[in-house]
Structure formats: structure tokens, C-alpha cells
Amino acid sequence: MSLPMPDSEVLATLRRGVVIPASPLALDAEKKLDTRRQTALMRYYCAAGAGGVAVAVHTTQFEIRDAATRMFEQVLETCSRAIDEAGRAQRRRIVKIAGVCGRTTQALDEARKAADFGYDAALLSLAALQDASEEELIRHCHAVSQIIPLVGFYLQPAVGGRILPFSFWRRFVEIENVVAIKIAPFNRYQTLDVVRAVALAGRDEEIALYTGNDDNIIADLLTPFTLQTQAGTVRLRIRGGLLGQWSVWTRTAVRLLHEIHEALATSDQIPISLLEKHAQLTDANAAIFDAAHGFAGCIAGIHEVLRRQGLLEFTHALDETVQLSPGQAEEITRVTRDYPWLPDDDFVSAHLAEWLD
């Protein structure tokens, strides 16, 4: 039986390299899904020029799956509909990626629901399989791949991920309908494991590499990875980003990725201005993701930026312990002031009313 694959337009978009925000969750005062503001978020990302949106991922809060909330399907449906509407209005295909997690029974159920709601691929988290052997992990991935195309996911252990060795990635990239990998271990050595696995498998033209290393975004996108394989020298690049950081100030992210692509297409020399922005964006991410407190406030930090812009009404999460850390709001204010090229407040202000309509 052949495995499901996205259509050619989706594959071309992923391989070109685009901005894919990891969507937050819009909640009302009673911690129910605020469909109006969730829809507004999707409209914002699409209007900002994002090439795709990732839904039901870490940034969307894993608690949407809990029996007490039962929001998983509602979130998938709300976001899918809004993204499709925006795509039709803009006459372009916007890639839809759904987070899939849990042990195999849960993951298969989530994959079926994502496919039913028209998502193009599943971002497959292995965080729930902390004690699984490599063989068990590969069987799990193969099972999900029967239902929906896969985006691999190397999630940093600090927020629930696990170490995935090179041997795992070398086997994972042999799955026919792996279309992309989000590399987010926040670790250069582990990032190289994924890149090398793709190169050695000869799938560098087929599997799109996306940075999820929010602490190293621009450097990841600028770096050429040159490796020796049996087929000869292979040179890869990380083409785009699937990032929580890019769920805020998305218009700027789109322009930044375009600037990087243009620079790489016209010269082998990296502009100093991009390295300067690299350090500044990392500093901004430290504030938003709350690096000072082990990323405890990462979701709250994203919510705070969007609240200040008017896209969200509240910063609270389904888990009441998720909140801004001491001093985090002040840090967000600092980086917003110190790096005025980053916020897209004017863009949001000009369109907020129509997105909320």
C-alpha cells in the first residue's frame, strides 16, 4: 500500500522554505476556546505571509487533549477552516501541519483526525515515548505514516523531548513520506545528527529541513552544511523555520526569511547585518521564551506579546501554573524597545479589526 503524500504545491512550498508559526491557543475568560480570536490569529499569520501554520503543537498547549477540555478537534477544525479561507482569498496554498503526540494508540487517533480535517502533514512528537527503544520508536513512526505524511520533530529535553541519536534519524528518514523535519533540540551537535542523516540517505532534495532552534534561528538558516557521502559531496541548508518565536512578530519573520534567501542567492558572503540581527533575535527569544527560568514562561511570553498587540485578550493558559515569570514582562518590554525592527505592531494595528470581524 502506498503511503499518503501531500500534493505537489505543498511539497514545493516546504522545500522552498517558508515561515511556519507554531500557533498559540486563544482562550476566553472562562478558559474556553475563543474561536473569534483563534480565527484572527490564523488570519494574521496568513496575511503576514506565512507559508504554513502548525496547530495542536507545544505552543498550542498539549492540555487541549485532556478529557477535561476536549478541545483538540475544535482547535483543529477552527484553524483549518480559517487557514483555508485565507488561502482562497490570497490565491495560494497555505500548508497546514497538525501536532500528533502520545503513545501509538493516541497518535494514530490524532493522525486520523488531522487527516480528516485536511491537514497536510503531522508534526510527530515522541515525547510520550521516553522509555521506548529505538526499534519501538521506528515502529511507532511507521504506523503514523500510514495515515498522514510526517514532519519529524527533534524537541529539546528541557520542554519534554528526549535525546534521539543519529541511528534513529538515519532510520527515520528512510520512511517514504517524511516530507520535512523540525530540528529543535537547542543543541548544535544534535542538529548535525539530523542534517547528516538526511544527507547520507540521499534525501536532501526531498526532505525539507526546518529550524526549531529558537535560540539559533538566523545562524541555522545561514549555515551551509557540506557532507561527504557515497554519492559525493552533499550541501544542505535549513530552508525555513517552524517556530514558536515566529508565532509573534510574524510579518517581520517573513521579511527576515526573504532577506536571508536573497542574501544566499546573490553572494557567498554573509552580511554582517544578518549576524547582528541573529544576536538580537536570540536576545528577544530569551525574553519571550523565558530562558532565565528554564523556559517556564515560554507560552505565557508568547501570549503576552500577542495580548499587547490586541490579538489575544488574555495571557492565561489551560494549566494555571503557566504564567509569566518574575521580571519576564519587563524583559519583553526591553527587547521590544531595544530592537525596533522586530515588532510588527503597525501591521497588526492596521488590520486587527478586519481579522477580528
mmCIF file of C-alpha atoms in Angstrom:
data_model
loop_
_atom_site.group_PDB
_atom_site.id
_atom_site.type_symbol
_atom_site.label_atom_id
_atom_site.label_comp_id
_atom_site.label_asym_id
_atom_site.label_seq_id
_atom_site.Cartn_x
_atom_site.Cartn_y
_atom_site.Cartn_z
ATOM 1 C CA MET A 1 0.000 0.000 0.000
ATOM 2 C CA SER A 2 1.391 3.394 -0.985
ATOM 3 C CA LEU A 3 1.805 5.959 1.755
ATOM 4 C CA PRO A 4 -0.175 9.231 1.735
ATOM 5 C CA MET A 5 1.704 12.222 0.315
ATOM 6 C CA PRO A 6 0.941 15.943 0.194
ATOM 7 C CA ASP A 7 0.199 17.419 -3.213
ATOM 8 C CA SER A 8 2.948 18.939 -5.341
ATOM 9 C CA GLU A 9 2.162 22.511 -4.288
ATOM 10 C CA VAL A 10 2.591 21.688 -0.601
ATOM 11 C CA LEU A 11 5.849 19.854 -1.281
ATOM 12 C CA ALA A 12 7.172 22.753 -3.346
ATOM 13 C CA THR A 13 6.288 25.218 -0.585
ATOM 14 C CA LEU A 14 8.006 23.169 2.110
ATOM 15 C CA ARG A 15 11.112 22.623 0.010
ATOM 16 C CA ARG A 16 11.373 26.304 -0.921
ATOM 17 C CA GLY A 17 11.480 27.229 2.750
ATOM 18 C CA VAL A 18 8.822 29.318 4.466
ATOM 19 C CA VAL A 19 7.787 30.772 7.788
ATOM 20 C CA ILE A 20 5.568 28.382 9.756
ATOM 21 C CA PRO A 21 4.362 29.815 13.073
ATOM 22 C CA ALA A 22 3.554 27.357 15.851
ATOM 23 C CA SER A 23 0.098 28.589 16.778
ATOM 24 C CA PRO A 24 -0.831 29.558 20.337
ATOM 25 C CA LEU A 25 -4.247 28.884 21.843
ATOM 26 C CA ALA A 26 -6.756 31.714 22.210
ATOM 27 C CA LEU A 27 -8.797 31.341 25.396
ATOM 28 C CA ASP A 28 -11.685 33.392 26.713
ATOM 29 C CA ALA A 29 -12.227 34.457 30.327
ATOM 30 C CA GLU A 30 -13.565 31.009 31.211
ATOM 31 C CA LYS A 31 -10.654 29.193 29.535
ATOM 32 C CA LYS A 32 -12.818 28.011 26.664
ATOM 33 C CA LEU A 33 -11.654 28.257 23.080
ATOM 34 C CA ASP A 34 -12.136 31.804 21.811
ATOM 35 C CA THR A 35 -12.931 30.902 18.210
ATOM 36 C CA ARG A 36 -13.072 34.563 17.162
ATOM 37 C CA ARG A 37 -9.534 35.270 18.315
ATOM 38 C CA GLN A 38 -8.209 31.856 17.232
ATOM 39 C CA THR A 39 -9.513 32.659 13.770
ATOM 40 C CA ALA A 40 -7.958 36.121 13.983
ATOM 41 C CA LEU A 41 -4.585 34.558 14.759
ATOM 42 C CA MET A 42 -4.807 32.383 11.638
ATOM 43 C CA ARG A 43 -5.763 35.413 9.549
ATOM 44 C CA TYR A 44 -2.821 37.335 10.988
ATOM 45 C CA TYR A 45 -0.320 34.601 10.139
ATOM 46 C CA CYS A 46 -1.655 34.194 6.621
ATOM 47 C CA ALA A 47 -1.839 37.954 5.977
ATOM 48 C CA ALA A 48 1.720 38.303 7.279
ATOM 49 C CA GLY A 49 2.866 35.948 4.529
ATOM 50 C CA ALA A 50 3.437 32.734 6.471
ATOM 51 C CA GLY A 51 3.744 29.728 4.180
ATOM 52 C CA GLY A 52 2.073 27.462 6.693
ATOM 53 C CA VAL A 53 0.785 27.166 10.241
ATOM 54 C CA ALA A 54 1.377 24.416 12.807
ATOM 55 C CA VAL A 55 -1.587 23.678 15.080
ATOM 56 C CA ALA A 56 -2.051 21.491 18.177
ATOM 57 C CA VAL A 57 1.669 21.651 18.912
ATOM 58 C CA HIS A 58 3.529 22.560 22.136
ATOM 59 C CA THR A 59 2.728 26.264 21.705
ATOM 60 C CA THR A 60 -0.984 25.381 21.356
ATOM 61 C CA GLN A 61 -0.749 23.582 24.732
ATOM 62 C CA PHE A 62 -0.818 19.807 24.992
ATOM 63 C CA GLU A 63 -3.688 20.138 27.509
ATOM 64 C CA ILE A 64 -6.162 20.621 24.627
ATOM 65 C CA ARG A 65 -6.145 16.818 24.530
ATOM 66 C CA ASP A 66 -7.210 16.372 28.166
ATOM 67 C CA ALA A 67 -10.590 14.871 28.955
ATOM 68 C CA ALA A 68 -11.421 17.972 30.986
ATOM 69 C CA THR A 69 -11.008 20.290 27.988
ATOM 70 C CA ARG A 70 -11.653 18.156 24.886
ATOM 71 C CA MET A 71 -10.507 20.961 22.611
ATOM 72 C CA PHE A 72 -8.303 19.011 20.199
ATOM 73 C CA GLU A 73 -10.836 18.554 17.417
ATOM 74 C CA GLN A 74 -12.348 22.003 17.925
ATOM 75 C CA VAL A 75 -8.948 23.663 17.598
ATOM 76 C CA LEU A 76 -8.042 21.626 14.510
ATOM 77 C CA GLU A 77 -11.327 22.441 12.814
ATOM 78 C CA THR A 78 -11.332 26.151 13.680
ATOM 79 C CA CYS A 79 -7.781 26.676 12.465
ATOM 80 C CA SER A 80 -8.159 24.544 9.350
ATOM 81 C CA ARG A 81 -11.219 26.460 8.224
ATOM 82 C CA ALA A 82 -9.592 29.859 8.815
ATOM 83 C CA ILE A 83 -6.366 28.897 7.022
ATOM 84 C CA ASP A 84 -8.274 27.552 4.023
ATOM 85 C CA GLU A 85 -10.380 30.699 3.805
ATOM 86 C CA ALA A 86 -7.285 32.888 3.923
ATOM 87 C CA GLY A 87 -5.578 30.759 1.290
ATOM 88 C CA ARG A 88 -8.515 31.072 -1.079
ATOM 89 C CA ALA A 89 -8.611 34.831 -0.578
ATOM 90 C CA GLN A 90 -4.878 35.099 -1.308
ATOM 91 C CA ARG A 91 -4.997 32.514 -4.113
ATOM 92 C CA ARG A 92 -2.209 30.415 -2.646
ATOM 93 C CA ARG A 93 -1.916 27.142 -0.793
ATOM 94 C CA ILE A 94 -1.026 27.602 2.878
ATOM 95 C CA VAL A 95 0.419 24.450 4.415
ATOM 96 C CA LYS A 96 -1.418 23.017 7.407
ATOM 97 C CA ILE A 97 0.560 20.946 9.908
ATOM 98 C CA ALA A 98 -1.058 19.265 12.908
ATOM 99 C CA GLY A 99 0.774 18.209 16.033
ATOM 100 C CA VAL A 100 0.411 14.499 16.793
ATOM 101 C CA CYS A 101 1.631 13.095 20.097
ATOM 102 C CA GLY A 102 1.102 10.358 22.656
ATOM 103 C CA ARG A 103 1.724 6.648 22.545
ATOM 104 C CA THR A 104 0.777 4.771 19.402
ATOM 105 C CA THR A 105 -2.962 4.361 20.006
ATOM 106 C CA GLN A 106 -3.382 8.060 20.778
ATOM 107 C CA ALA A 107 -1.081 9.136 17.964
ATOM 108 C CA LEU A 108 -2.991 7.099 15.397
ATOM 109 C CA ASP A 109 -6.288 8.590 16.565
ATOM 110 C CA GLU A 110 -4.878 12.121 16.366
ATOM 111 C CA ALA A 111 -3.390 11.444 12.936
ATOM 112 C CA ARG A 112 -6.772 10.284 11.617
ATOM 113 C CA LYS A 113 -8.456 13.397 12.956
ATOM 114 C CA ALA A 114 -5.793 15.640 11.443
ATOM 115 C CA ALA A 115 -6.198 13.938 8.080
ATOM 116 C CA ASP A 116 -9.984 14.238 8.313
ATOM 117 C CA PHE A 117 -9.687 17.985 8.886
ATOM 118 C CA GLY A 118 -7.474 18.362 5.839
ATOM 119 C CA TYR A 119 -4.054 18.812 7.392
ATOM 120 C CA ASP A 120 -1.172 18.193 5.020
ATOM 121 C CA ALA A 121 1.226 16.560 7.473
ATOM 122 C CA ALA A 122 1.700 15.645 11.117
ATOM 123 C CA LEU A 123 4.435 17.076 13.299
ATOM 124 C CA LEU A 124 5.167 13.881 15.191
ATOM 125 C CA SER A 125 6.235 14.329 18.814
ATOM 126 C CA LEU A 126 7.914 11.384 20.528
ATOM 127 C CA ALA A 127 7.890 12.969 23.976
ATOM 128 C CA ALA A 128 5.421 10.409 25.346
ATOM 129 C CA LEU A 129 7.760 7.549 24.450
ATOM 130 C CA GLN A 130 10.601 8.441 26.799
ATOM 131 C CA ASP A 131 11.433 4.836 27.630
ATOM 132 C CA ALA A 132 10.804 3.311 24.203
ATOM 133 C CA SER A 133 13.630 1.577 22.382
ATOM 134 C CA GLU A 134 14.788 2.808 19.009
ATOM 135 C CA GLU A 135 13.014 -0.110 17.363
ATOM 136 C CA GLU A 136 9.766 0.815 19.123
ATOM 137 C CA LEU A 137 10.131 4.451 18.056
ATOM 138 C CA ILE A 138 10.593 3.489 14.424
ATOM 139 C CA ARG A 139 7.573 1.148 14.505
ATOM 140 C CA HIS A 140 5.524 3.985 16.022
ATOM 141 C CA CYS A 141 6.591 6.395 13.262
ATOM 142 C CA HIS A 142 5.842 3.833 10.548
ATOM 143 C CA ALA A 143 2.360 3.297 11.971
ATOM 144 C CA VAL A 144 1.500 7.006 11.880
ATOM 145 C CA SER A 145 2.978 7.362 8.385
ATOM 146 C CA GLN A 146 0.287 5.007 7.082
ATOM 147 C CA ILE A 147 -2.298 7.693 7.843
ATOM 148 C CA ILE A 148 -0.660 11.052 7.149
ATOM 149 C CA PRO A 149 2.689 12.405 5.854
ATOM 150 C CA LEU A 150 5.248 13.080 8.560
ATOM 151 C CA VAL A 151 7.252 16.057 9.734
ATOM 152 C CA GLY A 152 9.928 14.749 12.075
ATOM 153 C CA PHE A 153 10.419 16.587 15.345
ATOM 154 C CA TYR A 154 13.528 16.815 17.484
ATOM 155 C CA LEU A 155 12.155 18.518 20.613
ATOM 156 C CA GLN A 156 14.566 19.757 23.249
ATOM 157 C CA PRO A 157 14.510 17.759 26.517
ATOM 158 C CA ALA A 158 14.047 20.980 28.547
ATOM 159 C CA VAL A 159 10.394 21.136 27.447
ATOM 160 C CA GLY A 160 9.609 17.432 27.364
ATOM 161 C CA GLY A 161 11.576 15.994 24.471
ATOM 162 C CA ARG A 162 14.088 13.143 24.531
ATOM 163 C CA ILE A 163 17.509 12.506 23.057
ATOM 164 C CA LEU A 164 17.187 10.912 19.616
ATOM 165 C CA PRO A 165 20.522 9.563 18.366
ATOM 166 C CA PHE A 166 21.872 9.672 14.829
ATOM 167 C CA SER A 167 20.963 5.999 14.382
ATOM 168 C CA PHE A 168 17.287 6.843 14.941
ATOM 169 C CA TRP A 169 17.311 9.691 12.439
ATOM 170 C CA ARG A 170 19.144 7.586 9.851
ATOM 171 C CA ARG A 171 16.293 5.068 10.005
ATOM 172 C CA PHE A 172 13.527 7.669 10.303
ATOM 173 C CA VAL A 173 14.491 9.434 7.068
ATOM 174 C CA GLU A 174 14.014 6.174 5.173
ATOM 175 C CA ILE A 175 10.239 6.473 5.725
ATOM 176 C CA GLU A 176 8.936 7.353 2.283
ATOM 177 C CA ASN A 177 6.504 10.114 3.264
ATOM 178 C CA VAL A 178 8.709 12.056 5.642
ATOM 179 C CA VAL A 179 8.453 15.449 3.979
ATOM 180 C CA ALA A 180 10.249 17.693 6.485
ATOM 181 C CA ILE A 181 11.979 17.702 9.855
ATOM 182 C CA LYS A 182 11.740 20.354 12.546
ATOM 183 C CA ILE A 183 15.110 20.431 14.274
ATOM 184 C CA ALA A 184 14.579 21.873 17.763
ATOM 185 C CA PRO A 185 16.983 20.313 20.271
ATOM 186 C CA PHE A 186 18.568 23.714 21.053
ATOM 187 C CA ASN A 187 21.855 21.864 20.591
ATOM 188 C CA ARG A 188 24.303 22.153 17.704
ATOM 189 C CA TYR A 189 25.602 18.572 17.962
ATOM 190 C CA GLN A 190 22.113 17.091 17.836
ATOM 191 C CA THR A 191 21.170 19.428 14.989
ATOM 192 C CA LEU A 192 24.069 17.992 12.992
ATOM 193 C CA ASP A 193 22.834 14.442 13.643
ATOM 194 C CA VAL A 194 19.625 15.200 11.757
ATOM 195 C CA VAL A 195 21.346 17.013 8.893
ATOM 196 C CA ARG A 196 23.853 14.185 8.443
ATOM 197 C CA ALA A 197 21.122 11.535 8.449
ATOM 198 C CA VAL A 198 19.246 13.300 5.643
ATOM 199 C CA ALA A 199 22.428 13.735 3.597
ATOM 200 C CA LEU A 200 23.553 10.122 3.964
ATOM 201 C CA ALA A 201 20.105 8.860 2.999
ATOM 202 C CA GLY A 202 20.324 10.829 -0.237
ATOM 203 C CA ARG A 203 17.092 12.629 0.563
ATOM 204 C CA ASP A 204 18.425 16.181 0.690
ATOM 205 C CA GLU A 205 16.187 17.196 -2.237
ATOM 206 C CA GLU A 206 13.094 15.554 -0.770
ATOM 207 C CA ILE A 207 13.098 16.257 2.975
ATOM 208 C CA ALA A 208 12.915 19.939 3.862
ATOM 209 C CA LEU A 209 14.875 20.934 6.952
ATOM 210 C CA TYR A 210 13.272 23.498 9.254
ATOM 211 C CA THR A 211 14.833 25.111 12.269
ATOM 212 C CA GLY A 212 13.016 24.929 15.566
ATOM 213 C CA ASN A 213 16.099 26.138 17.405
ATOM 214 C CA ASP A 214 14.605 29.394 18.627
ATOM 215 C CA ASP A 215 17.960 30.276 20.189
ATOM 216 C CA ASN A 216 19.824 29.990 16.864
ATOM 217 C CA ILE A 217 17.334 30.882 14.126
ATOM 218 C CA ILE A 218 19.306 33.084 11.757
ATOM 219 C CA ALA A 219 22.566 31.149 12.113
ATOM 220 C CA ASP A 220 20.735 27.912 11.286
ATOM 221 C CA LEU A 221 19.270 29.493 8.159
ATOM 222 C CA LEU A 222 22.606 30.913 7.006
ATOM 223 C CA THR A 223 24.769 27.858 7.581
ATOM 224 C CA PRO A 224 25.755 25.614 4.644
ATOM 225 C CA PHE A 225 26.122 22.007 5.760
ATOM 226 C CA THR A 226 28.615 20.246 3.486
ATOM 227 C CA LEU A 227 28.967 16.490 3.942
ATOM 228 C CA GLN A 228 30.721 13.658 2.145
ATOM 229 C CA THR A 229 28.534 10.727 1.139
ATOM 230 C CA GLN A 230 28.931 7.676 -1.088
ATOM 231 C CA ALA A 231 27.191 9.667 -3.805
ATOM 232 C CA GLY A 232 29.664 12.521 -3.437
ATOM 233 C CA THR A 233 29.607 15.889 -1.736
ATOM 234 C CA VAL A 234 26.182 16.966 -0.494
ATOM 235 C CA ARG A 235 25.441 20.539 0.559
ATOM 236 C CA LEU A 236 22.288 21.168 2.572
ATOM 237 C CA ARG A 237 20.636 24.189 4.088
ATOM 238 C CA ILE A 238 17.909 24.590 6.627
ATOM 239 C CA ARG A 239 15.309 26.253 4.417
ATOM 240 C CA GLY A 240 12.766 27.723 6.808
ATOM 241 C CA GLY A 241 11.504 27.768 10.350
ATOM 242 C CA LEU A 242 8.664 26.104 12.242
ATOM 243 C CA LEU A 243 8.929 28.128 15.386
ATOM 244 C CA GLY A 244 7.152 29.337 18.485
ATOM 245 C CA GLN A 245 9.207 32.517 18.139
ATOM 246 C CA TRP A 246 7.622 33.120 14.754
ATOM 247 C CA SER A 247 4.126 32.976 16.260
ATOM 248 C CA VAL A 248 4.826 36.585 17.237
ATOM 249 C CA TRP A 249 6.077 39.403 15.006
ATOM 250 C CA THR A 250 5.325 37.135 12.050
ATOM 251 C CA ARG A 251 5.383 39.874 9.420
ATOM 252 C CA THR A 252 8.959 40.617 10.438
ATOM 253 C CA ALA A 253 9.821 36.909 10.311
ATOM 254 C CA VAL A 254 8.565 36.655 6.724
ATOM 255 C CA ARG A 255 10.629 39.650 5.663
ATOM 256 C CA LEU A 256 13.656 38.307 7.519
ATOM 257 C CA LEU A 257 13.487 34.906 5.819
ATOM 258 C CA HIS A 258 13.162 36.632 2.434
ATOM 259 C CA GLU A 259 16.225 38.733 3.252
ATOM 260 C CA ILE A 260 18.192 35.601 4.157
ATOM 261 C CA HIS A 261 17.141 33.767 0.999
ATOM 262 C CA GLU A 262 18.056 36.783 -1.131
ATOM 263 C CA ALA A 263 21.451 37.119 0.530
ATOM 264 C CA LEU A 264 22.268 33.445 -0.025
ATOM 265 C CA ALA A 265 21.123 33.552 -3.638
ATOM 266 C CA THR A 266 23.307 36.519 -4.586
ATOM 267 C CA SER A 267 26.551 36.019 -2.656
ATOM 268 C CA ASP A 268 28.678 33.590 -0.682
ATOM 269 C CA GLN A 269 29.378 36.384 1.786
ATOM 270 C CA ILE A 270 27.094 36.625 4.816
ATOM 271 C CA PRO A 271 26.118 40.244 5.532
ATOM 272 C CA ILE A 272 27.274 41.424 8.932
ATOM 273 C CA SER A 273 23.822 42.964 9.398
ATOM 274 C CA LEU A 274 22.263 39.483 9.465
ATOM 275 C CA LEU A 275 24.722 38.300 12.107
ATOM 276 C CA GLU A 276 23.851 41.391 14.121
ATOM 277 C CA LYS A 277 20.160 40.538 13.805
ATOM 278 C CA HIS A 278 20.957 36.966 14.816
ATOM 279 C CA ALA A 279 22.246 38.070 18.206
ATOM 280 C CA GLN A 280 19.340 40.467 18.697
ATOM 281 C CA LEU A 281 16.710 37.874 17.777
ATOM 282 C CA THR A 282 18.285 35.387 20.181
ATOM 283 C CA ASP A 283 18.154 38.003 22.935
ATOM 284 C CA ALA A 284 14.496 38.676 22.136
ATOM 285 C CA ASN A 285 13.754 34.966 22.238
ATOM 286 C CA ALA A 286 15.407 34.691 25.652
ATOM 287 C CA ALA A 287 12.898 37.225 26.936
ATOM 288 C CA ILE A 288 9.827 35.775 25.252
ATOM 289 C CA PHE A 289 10.715 32.141 25.970
ATOM 290 C CA ASP A 290 11.943 32.879 29.485
ATOM 291 C CA ALA A 291 15.351 31.253 29.143
ATOM 292 C CA ALA A 292 16.322 32.679 32.543
ATOM 293 C CA HIS A 293 13.828 30.351 34.239
ATOM 294 C CA GLY A 294 14.336 27.216 32.167
ATOM 295 C CA PHE A 295 11.625 28.207 29.627
ATOM 296 C CA ALA A 296 8.897 28.060 32.279
ATOM 297 C CA GLY A 297 7.237 31.152 30.825
ATOM 298 C CA CYS A 298 7.626 30.394 27.119
ATOM 299 C CA ILE A 299 3.909 30.026 26.358
ATOM 300 C CA ALA A 300 2.995 32.934 28.639
ATOM 301 C CA GLY A 301 5.625 35.100 26.934
ATOM 302 C CA ILE A 302 4.133 34.452 23.516
ATOM 303 C CA HIS A 303 0.676 35.230 24.888
ATOM 304 C CA GLU A 304 1.919 38.491 26.400
ATOM 305 C CA VAL A 305 3.299 39.774 23.099
ATOM 306 C CA LEU A 306 0.054 38.918 21.300
ATOM 307 C CA ARG A 307 -2.009 40.445 24.126
ATOM 308 C CA ARG A 308 -0.135 43.717 23.866
ATOM 309 C CA GLN A 309 -0.925 43.797 20.159
ATOM 310 C CA GLY A 310 -4.616 43.049 20.764
ATOM 311 C CA LEU A 311 -4.659 39.656 19.072
ATOM 312 C CA LEU A 312 -5.242 37.864 22.378
ATOM 313 C CA GLU A 313 -7.400 39.136 25.200
ATOM 314 C CA PHE A 314 -5.772 37.118 27.981
ATOM 315 C CA THR A 315 -2.409 35.519 28.744
ATOM 316 C CA HIS A 316 -3.710 32.637 30.833
ATOM 317 C CA ALA A 317 -3.306 29.006 29.791
ATOM 318 C CA LEU A 318 -5.220 25.800 30.439
ATOM 319 C CA ASP A 319 -2.595 24.912 33.016
ATOM 320 C CA GLU A 320 -2.935 27.560 35.723
ATOM 321 C CA THR A 321 0.761 27.253 36.596
ATOM 322 C CA VAL A 322 1.704 28.571 33.155
ATOM 323 C CA GLN A 323 2.289 32.281 33.648
ATOM 324 C CA LEU A 324 4.888 34.971 33.198
ATOM 325 C CA SER A 325 7.967 34.529 35.366
ATOM 326 C CA PRO A 326 9.177 37.330 37.650
ATOM 327 C CA GLY A 327 10.748 40.032 35.520
ATOM 328 C CA GLN A 328 9.721 38.456 32.216
ATOM 329 C CA ALA A 329 7.271 41.196 31.245
ATOM 330 C CA GLU A 330 9.981 43.787 31.805
ATOM 331 C CA GLU A 331 12.383 41.777 29.640
ATOM 332 C CA ILE A 332 9.820 41.654 26.834
ATOM 333 C CA THR A 333 9.433 45.421 27.113
ATOM 334 C CA ARG A 334 13.218 45.819 26.960
ATOM 335 C CA VAL A 335 13.765 43.794 23.786
ATOM 336 C CA THR A 336 10.772 45.422 22.118
ATOM 337 C CA ARG A 337 12.329 48.816 22.826
ATOM 338 C CA ASP A 338 15.934 47.884 22.044
ATOM 339 C CA TYR A 339 15.233 46.154 18.720
ATOM 340 C CA PRO A 340 12.585 48.267 16.973
ATOM 341 C CA TRP A 341 12.997 46.321 13.709
ATOM 342 C CA LEU A 342 11.421 43.243 15.325
ATOM 343 C CA PRO A 343 7.839 44.178 16.356
ATOM 344 C CA ASP A 344 5.170 44.313 13.639
ATOM 345 C CA ASP A 345 2.794 46.382 15.757
ATOM 346 C CA ASP A 346 1.911 48.806 12.950
ATOM 347 C CA PHE A 347 0.968 45.938 10.630
ATOM 348 C CA VAL A 348 -1.227 44.325 13.288
ATOM 349 C CA SER A 349 -2.839 47.612 14.263
ATOM 350 C CA ALA A 350 -3.757 48.367 10.656
ATOM 351 C CA HIS A 351 -5.562 45.030 10.168
ATOM 352 C CA LEU A 352 -6.688 43.889 13.616
ATOM 353 C CA ALA A 353 -10.319 44.996 13.204
ATOM 354 C CA GLU A 354 -10.768 43.018 9.981
ATOM 355 C CA TRP A 355 -9.119 39.911 11.430
ATOM 356 C CA LEU A 356 -11.444 40.065 14.439
ATOM 357 C CA ASP A 357 -14.535 40.693 12.315
#
